[in-house]
Coordinates of C-alpha atoms in Angstrom, one line a residue:
Chain A
X1164 CA -4.8 -27.2 23.8
X1165 CA -7.7 -25.0 24.8
X1166 CA -9.5 -22.9 22.3
X1167 CA -8.0 -19.5 21.8
X1168 CA -9.8 -16.7 23.3
X1169 CA -10.8 -14.2 20.7
X1170 CA -11.6 -10.7 21.8
X1171 CA -13.4 -8.1 19.8
X1172 CA -11.5 -5.0 20.6
X1173 CA -12.8 -2.2 22.7
X1174 CA -12.8 0.9 20.5
X1175 CA -12.3 4.5 21.6
X1176 CA -14.5 5.9 18.9
X1177 CA -16.8 4.3 16.4
X1178 CA -20.1 2.5 15.9
X1179 CA -21.6 -0.8 16.9
X1180 CA -24.6 -2.0 15.0
X1181 CA -26.3 -4.7 17.1
X1182 CA -29.4 -6.9 16.7
X1183 CA -28.9 -7.2 12.9
X1184 CA -31.0 -10.0 11.5
X1185 CA -29.0 -13.2 11.3
X1186 CA -26.8 -13.5 8.2
X1187 CA -27.7 -9.9 7.1
X1188 CA -24.4 -8.3 8.2
X1189 CA -23.0 -8.3 4.7
X1190 CA -26.1 -6.7 3.4
X1191 CA -25.8 -4.0 6.1
X1192 CA -22.2 -3.4 4.9
X1193 CA -23.4 -3.0 1.4
X1194 CA -26.3 -0.6 2.2
X1195 CA -23.8 1.6 4.1
X1196 CA -21.3 1.5 1.2
X1197 CA -18.7 -0.1 3.6
X1198 CA -18.4 -3.4 1.8
X1199 CA -15.1 -3.9 0.1
X1200 CA -13.9 -0.8 2.0
X1201 CA -10.2 -1.0 2.4
X1202 CA -9.4 0.4 5.9
X1203 CA -6.6 0.3 8.4
X1204 CA -9.1 0.7 11.2
X1205 CA -10.5 -2.3 13.1
X1206 CA -13.7 -3.8 12.1
X1207 CA -15.5 -6.8 13.6
X1208 CA -18.2 -8.8 11.9
X1209 CA -20.0 -11.4 13.9
X1210 CA -22.5 -13.5 11.9
X1211 CA -25.1 -15.8 13.5
X1212 CA -24.0 -15.1 17.0
X1213 CA -26.0 -16.5 19.8
X1214 CA -28.1 -13.8 21.3
X1215 CA -28.6 -13.6 25.1
X1216 CA -32.3 -13.7 24.5
X1217 CA -32.0 -16.8 22.4
X1218 CA -31.9 -17.0 18.7
X1219 CA -29.1 -15.6 16.5
X1220 CA -28.1 -12.2 15.4
X1221 CA -25.3 -10.4 13.6
X1222 CA -23.2 -7.6 15.0
X1223 CA -20.9 -5.1 13.3
X1224 CA -18.3 -2.9 15.0
X1225 CA -16.4 -0.2 13.3
X1226 CA -13.5 1.8 14.6
X1227 CA -13.5 5.5 13.7
X1228 CA -16.8 5.4 11.8
X1229 CA -19.6 7.5 13.2
X1230 CA -22.9 6.9 11.4
X1231 CA -25.3 9.8 11.0
X1232 CA -28.9 9.1 11.9
X1233 CA -29.7 9.2 8.2
X1234 CA -27.0 6.6 7.4
X1235 CA -28.0 4.5 10.4
X1236 CA -31.6 4.4 9.1
X1237 CA -30.5 2.8 5.9
X1238 CA -29.6 -0.2 8.0
X1239 CA -33.4 -0.6 8.7
X1240 CA -33.8 -1.3 4.9
X1241 CA -32.2 -4.7 5.3
X1242 CA -32.5 -5.2 9.1
X1243 CA -35.4 -3.5 10.9
X1244 CA -35.0 -3.3 14.6
X1245 CA -31.2 -3.1 14.5
X1246 CA -29.7 -0.8 17.2
X1247 CA -27.0 1.7 16.6
X1248 CA -24.5 2.5 19.3
X1249 CA -22.2 5.5 18.8
X1250 CA -19.0 5.3 20.8
X1251 CA -16.9 8.3 21.8
X1252 CA -14.1 8.2 24.4
X1253 CA -14.6 4.4 24.8
X1254 CA -18.3 4.9 26.0
X1255 CA -21.6 4.6 24.3
X1256 CA -22.7 8.2 24.0
X1257 CA -25.8 7.6 21.9
X1258 CA -28.0 4.6 21.3
X1259 CA -31.0 4.5 18.9
X1260 CA -32.9 2.1 16.7
X1261 CA -32.6 2.2 13.0
X1262 CA -35.8 3.5 11.6
X1263 CA -37.0 2.7 8.1
X1264 CA -36.5 5.9 6.1
X1265 CA -39.6 7.5 4.5
X1266 CA -37.7 8.1 1.2
X1267 CA -34.7 6.3 -0.2
X1268 CA -32.7 7.9 -3.0
X1269 CA -30.0 6.2 -5.0
X1270 CA -29.4 3.2 -2.8
X1271 CA -31.9 0.7 -4.2
X1272 CA -32.6 -0.3 -7.8
X1273 CA -36.1 -0.9 -9.2
X1274 CA -36.9 -4.4 -10.2
X1275 CA -39.0 -3.3 -13.2
X1276 CA -36.8 -3.4 -16.3
X1277 CA -39.0 -0.9 -18.0
X1278 CA -38.8 1.6 -15.2
X1279 CA -37.3 5.0 -16.4
X1280 CA -34.7 4.5 -13.7
X1281 CA -33.4 1.4 -15.6
X1282 CA -33.1 3.2 -19.0
X1283 CA -29.6 4.7 -18.6
X1284 CA -31.3 8.1 -18.1
X1285 CA -29.9 10.6 -15.7
X1286 CA -32.5 9.6 -13.1
X1287 CA -31.7 8.9 -9.4
X1288 CA -33.8 6.0 -8.1
X1289 CA -36.4 6.9 -5.5
X1290 CA -38.6 4.7 -3.3
X1291 CA -41.2 5.7 -0.7
X1292 CA -42.1 3.8 2.4
X1293 CA -45.8 2.7 2.2
X1294 CA -48.2 3.9 4.9
X1295 CA -48.9 0.4 6.3
X1296 CA -46.9 -1.6 8.8
X1297 CA -45.3 -4.0 6.3
X1298 CA -42.0 -2.2 5.6
X1299 CA -42.9 -1.9 1.9
X1300 CA -41.1 0.4 -0.5
X1301 CA -42.6 1.6 -3.8
X1302 CA -40.8 3.1 -6.7
X1303 CA -41.7 6.8 -7.2
X1304 CA -41.5 6.5 -11.0
X1305 CA -43.3 3.2 -11.9
X1306 CA -45.0 2.4 -8.5
X1307 CA -43.6 -1.1 -8.5
X1308 CA -43.2 -2.4 -5.0
X1309 CA -39.8 -3.9 -4.0
X1310 CA -40.2 -7.4 -2.9
X1311 CA -36.7 -8.4 -1.6
X1312 CA -35.0 -5.2 -0.4
X1313 CA -31.6 -6.8 0.3
X1314 CA -31.4 -7.9 -3.3
X1315 CA -32.2 -4.4 -4.6
X1316 CA -29.3 -2.7 -3.0
X1317 CA -27.1 -1.3 -5.8
X1318 CA -23.5 -2.5 -5.7
Chain B
X301 CA -23.1 3.8 29.5
X302 CA -20.1 1.5 29.2
X303 CA -19.2 0.0 25.9
X304 CA -20.9 -3.3 25.3
X305 CA -18.8 -6.4 25.6
X306 CA -18.7 -8.3 22.4
X307 CA -17.7 -11.9 22.6
X308 CA -16.6 -14.1 19.8
X309 CA -18.3 -17.3 20.5
X310 CA -16.5 -20.4 21.5
X311 CA -17.3 -23.1 19.0
X312 CA -17.5 -26.8 19.5
X313 CA -16.2 -27.6 16.1
X314 CA -14.7 -25.6 13.3
X315 CA -11.7 -23.6 12.2
X316 CA -9.8 -20.5 13.3
X317 CA -7.5 -18.9 10.9
X318 CA -5.2 -16.6 12.8
X319 CA -2.3 -14.2 11.9
X320 CA -3.9 -13.2 8.6
X321 CA -2.2 -10.2 7.1
X322 CA -4.1 -7.0 8.1
X323 CA -7.1 -6.3 5.8
X324 CA -6.8 -9.6 3.9
X325 CA -9.6 -11.5 5.7
X326 CA -12.0 -10.9 2.8
X327 CA -9.4 -12.2 0.3
X328 CA -9.0 -15.3 2.4
X329 CA -12.8 -15.8 2.3
X330 CA -12.7 -15.5 -1.5
X331 CA -9.8 -17.9 -1.9
X332 CA -11.7 -20.4 0.2
X333 CA -14.9 -20.0 -1.7
X334 CA -16.6 -18.9 1.5
X335 CA -17.3 -15.3 0.5
X336 CA -21.0 -14.7 0.0
X337 CA -21.7 -18.0 1.6
X338 CA -25.1 -18.1 3.2
X339 CA -24.9 -20.0 6.4
X340 CA -26.8 -20.5 9.6
X341 CA -23.5 -21.3 11.4
X342 CA -21.6 -18.7 13.3
X343 CA -18.7 -16.9 11.6
X344 CA -16.5 -14.1 13.0
X345 CA -14.4 -11.8 11.0
X346 CA -12.0 -9.5 12.8
X347 CA -10.2 -7.0 10.6
X348 CA -7.1 -5.0 11.7
X349 CA -7.2 -6.4 15.2
X350 CA -4.4 -5.4 17.5
X351 CA -2.0 -8.3 17.8
X352 CA -0.4 -9.1 21.2
X353 CA 3.0 -8.9 19.5
X354 CA 2.2 -5.4 18.2
X355 CA 0.9 -4.6 14.8
X356 CA -2.4 -5.6 13.3
X357 CA -3.8 -8.8 12.0
X358 CA -7.1 -10.4 10.8
X359 CA -8.7 -13.4 12.3
X360 CA -11.5 -15.7 10.9
X361 CA -13.5 -18.1 12.9
X362 CA -15.9 -20.6 11.3
X363 CA -18.3 -22.9 13.1
X364 CA -18.7 -26.4 11.6
X365 CA -16.1 -25.8 8.8
X366 CA -13.1 -28.1 8.9
X367 CA -10.5 -27.1 6.4
X368 CA -8.4 -29.8 4.8
X369 CA -4.7 -29.1 4.6
X370 CA -5.0 -28.5 0.9
X371 CA -7.7 -25.9 1.4
X372 CA -5.8 -24.3 4.3
X373 CA -2.7 -23.9 2.1
X374 CA -4.8 -21.8 -0.3
X375 CA -4.8 -19.2 2.5
X376 CA -1.1 -18.8 2.0
X377 CA -1.7 -17.5 -1.5
X378 CA -3.1 -14.2 0.0
X379 CA -1.7 -14.4 3.5
X380 CA 1.6 -16.3 4.0
X381 CA 2.3 -17.3 7.6
X382 CA -1.4 -17.6 8.6
X383 CA -2.0 -20.3 11.2
X384 CA -4.9 -22.8 10.9
X385 CA -6.5 -24.1 14.1
X386 CA -8.9 -27.1 13.8
X387 CA -11.3 -27.3 16.6
X388 CA -13.2 -30.4 17.7
X389 CA -15.0 -30.8 20.9
X390 CA -14.3 -27.2 21.9
X391 CA -10.5 -27.8 21.7
X392 CA -7.8 -27.1 19.2
X393 CA -6.9 -30.6 18.0
X394 CA -4.6 -29.5 15.2
X395 CA -2.6 -26.4 14.5
X396 CA -0.5 -25.8 11.4
X397 CA 0.8 -23.0 9.2
X398 CA -0.7 -22.4 5.8
X399 CA 2.0 -23.3 3.3
X400 CA 2.1 -21.9 -0.1
X401 CA 0.9 -24.7 -2.5
X402 CA 3.4 -25.9 -5.1
X403 CA 0.7 -25.9 -7.8
X404 CA -2.6 -24.0 -7.9
X405 CA -5.3 -25.2 -10.3
X406 CA -8.6 -23.3 -11.0
X407 CA -8.4 -20.6 -8.3
X408 CA -6.3 -17.9 -9.9
X409 CA -6.7 -16.2 -13.3
X410 CA -3.8 -15.3 -15.5
X411 CA -3.2 -11.6 -16.0
X412 CA -2.1 -12.1 -19.6
X413 CA -5.2 -11.5 -21.8
X414 CA -3.6 -13.6 -24.6
X415 CA -3.0 -16.6 -22.4
X416 CA -4.8 -19.7 -23.6
X417 CA -6.6 -19.8 -20.2
X418 CA -8.3 -16.5 -21.1
X419 CA -9.6 -17.6 -24.5
X420 CA -12.8 -19.3 -23.4
X421 CA -11.2 -22.6 -24.1
X422 CA -11.9 -25.6 -21.8
X423 CA -8.6 -25.0 -20.0
X424 CA -8.2 -25.0 -16.2
X425 CA -5.8 -22.3 -15.0
X426 CA -2.6 -23.6 -13.5
X427 CA 0.2 -21.8 -11.7
X428 CA 3.4 -23.1 -10.2
X429 CA 5.3 -21.8 -7.3
X430 CA 8.7 -20.5 -8.3
X431 CA 11.8 -22.1 -6.7
X432 CA 13.0 -19.0 -5.0
X433 CA 11.8 -17.5 -1.7
X434 CA 9.7 -14.8 -3.2
X435 CA 6.3 -16.5 -3.1
X436 CA 6.1 -16.1 -6.9
X437 CA 3.6 -18.0 -9.1
X438 CA 4.0 -18.5 -12.8
X439 CA 1.3 -19.5 -15.3
X440 CA 2.0 -23.0 -16.6
X441 CA 0.7 -22.0 -20.1
X442 CA 2.2 -18.6 -20.8
X443 CA 4.8 -18.4 -18.1
X444 CA 3.6 -15.0 -17.0
X445 CA 4.3 -14.3 -13.3
X446 CA 1.4 -13.2 -11.2
X447 CA 2.1 -9.9 -9.6
X448 CA -0.8 -9.3 -7.2
X449 CA -2.1 -12.7 -6.1
X450 CA -5.1 -11.3 -4.2
X451 CA -6.4 -9.6 -7.3
X452 CA -6.1 -12.8 -9.4
X453 CA -8.4 -14.9 -7.3
X454 CA -11.4 -15.8 -9.5
X455 CA -14.7 -14.7 -8.1

């Protein structure tokens, strides 16, 4: 018996996020607030897929979800260099790279237990991208740098 | 720009779980203890895919995971009638239906807060499949029937 052919559906409208770092697809879902989402739309999650250029990558495909540029950039928090493809009428109408946002509000939590944002005060977390190349985020309140971004995404 | 072709990789060895009830793929992952699994193997999750016979279904494909019949039957807890395909050497060498297990130990939690299994006692939960057709499970300790199986899968 030959192996069944599995097809990822072509969608009429939606978003494909390609070139996600291997094994980071679930973190991307979390950062977009799409994890645990109950939907009747099609969604495909490919983890550790072989990339044509060698190496592995993850890919996400959502039917009827159109990410704004702002949302798409959140992807860069956990997977820099991911590409976002917006699909309308079955065709890719827009393609762009996720770019690390300059400021992130309310998505990440500070790792400093003494930070004001961890004191049950009505404070929205805020992190700013550092000026250097290293994709570093620093808490606006206590100036602590976030070391592992994926682990700091609030549930 | 035409929509990118997304291919679910052919695997040399592993498992395909097909005909999962729509939107239940993540519950299947949980019941198998594969949710949140960090892996360098390929994994494909198709949610609400169009089935050839009409309707929608979920499909899971795991590289290098070979489910035992016992594990496979756990799938039936959240998705009766799923089919399990074991792949070796790139071919389906075994195909069978997930069958609801007669007894389930340590996977589900009882919904009765007064049940002995919810008292922090060293008791492993145990549920037995009822004799009728209804895919009903009853707690061995307090005899409460589980109403929503997917919600009773322990994390």
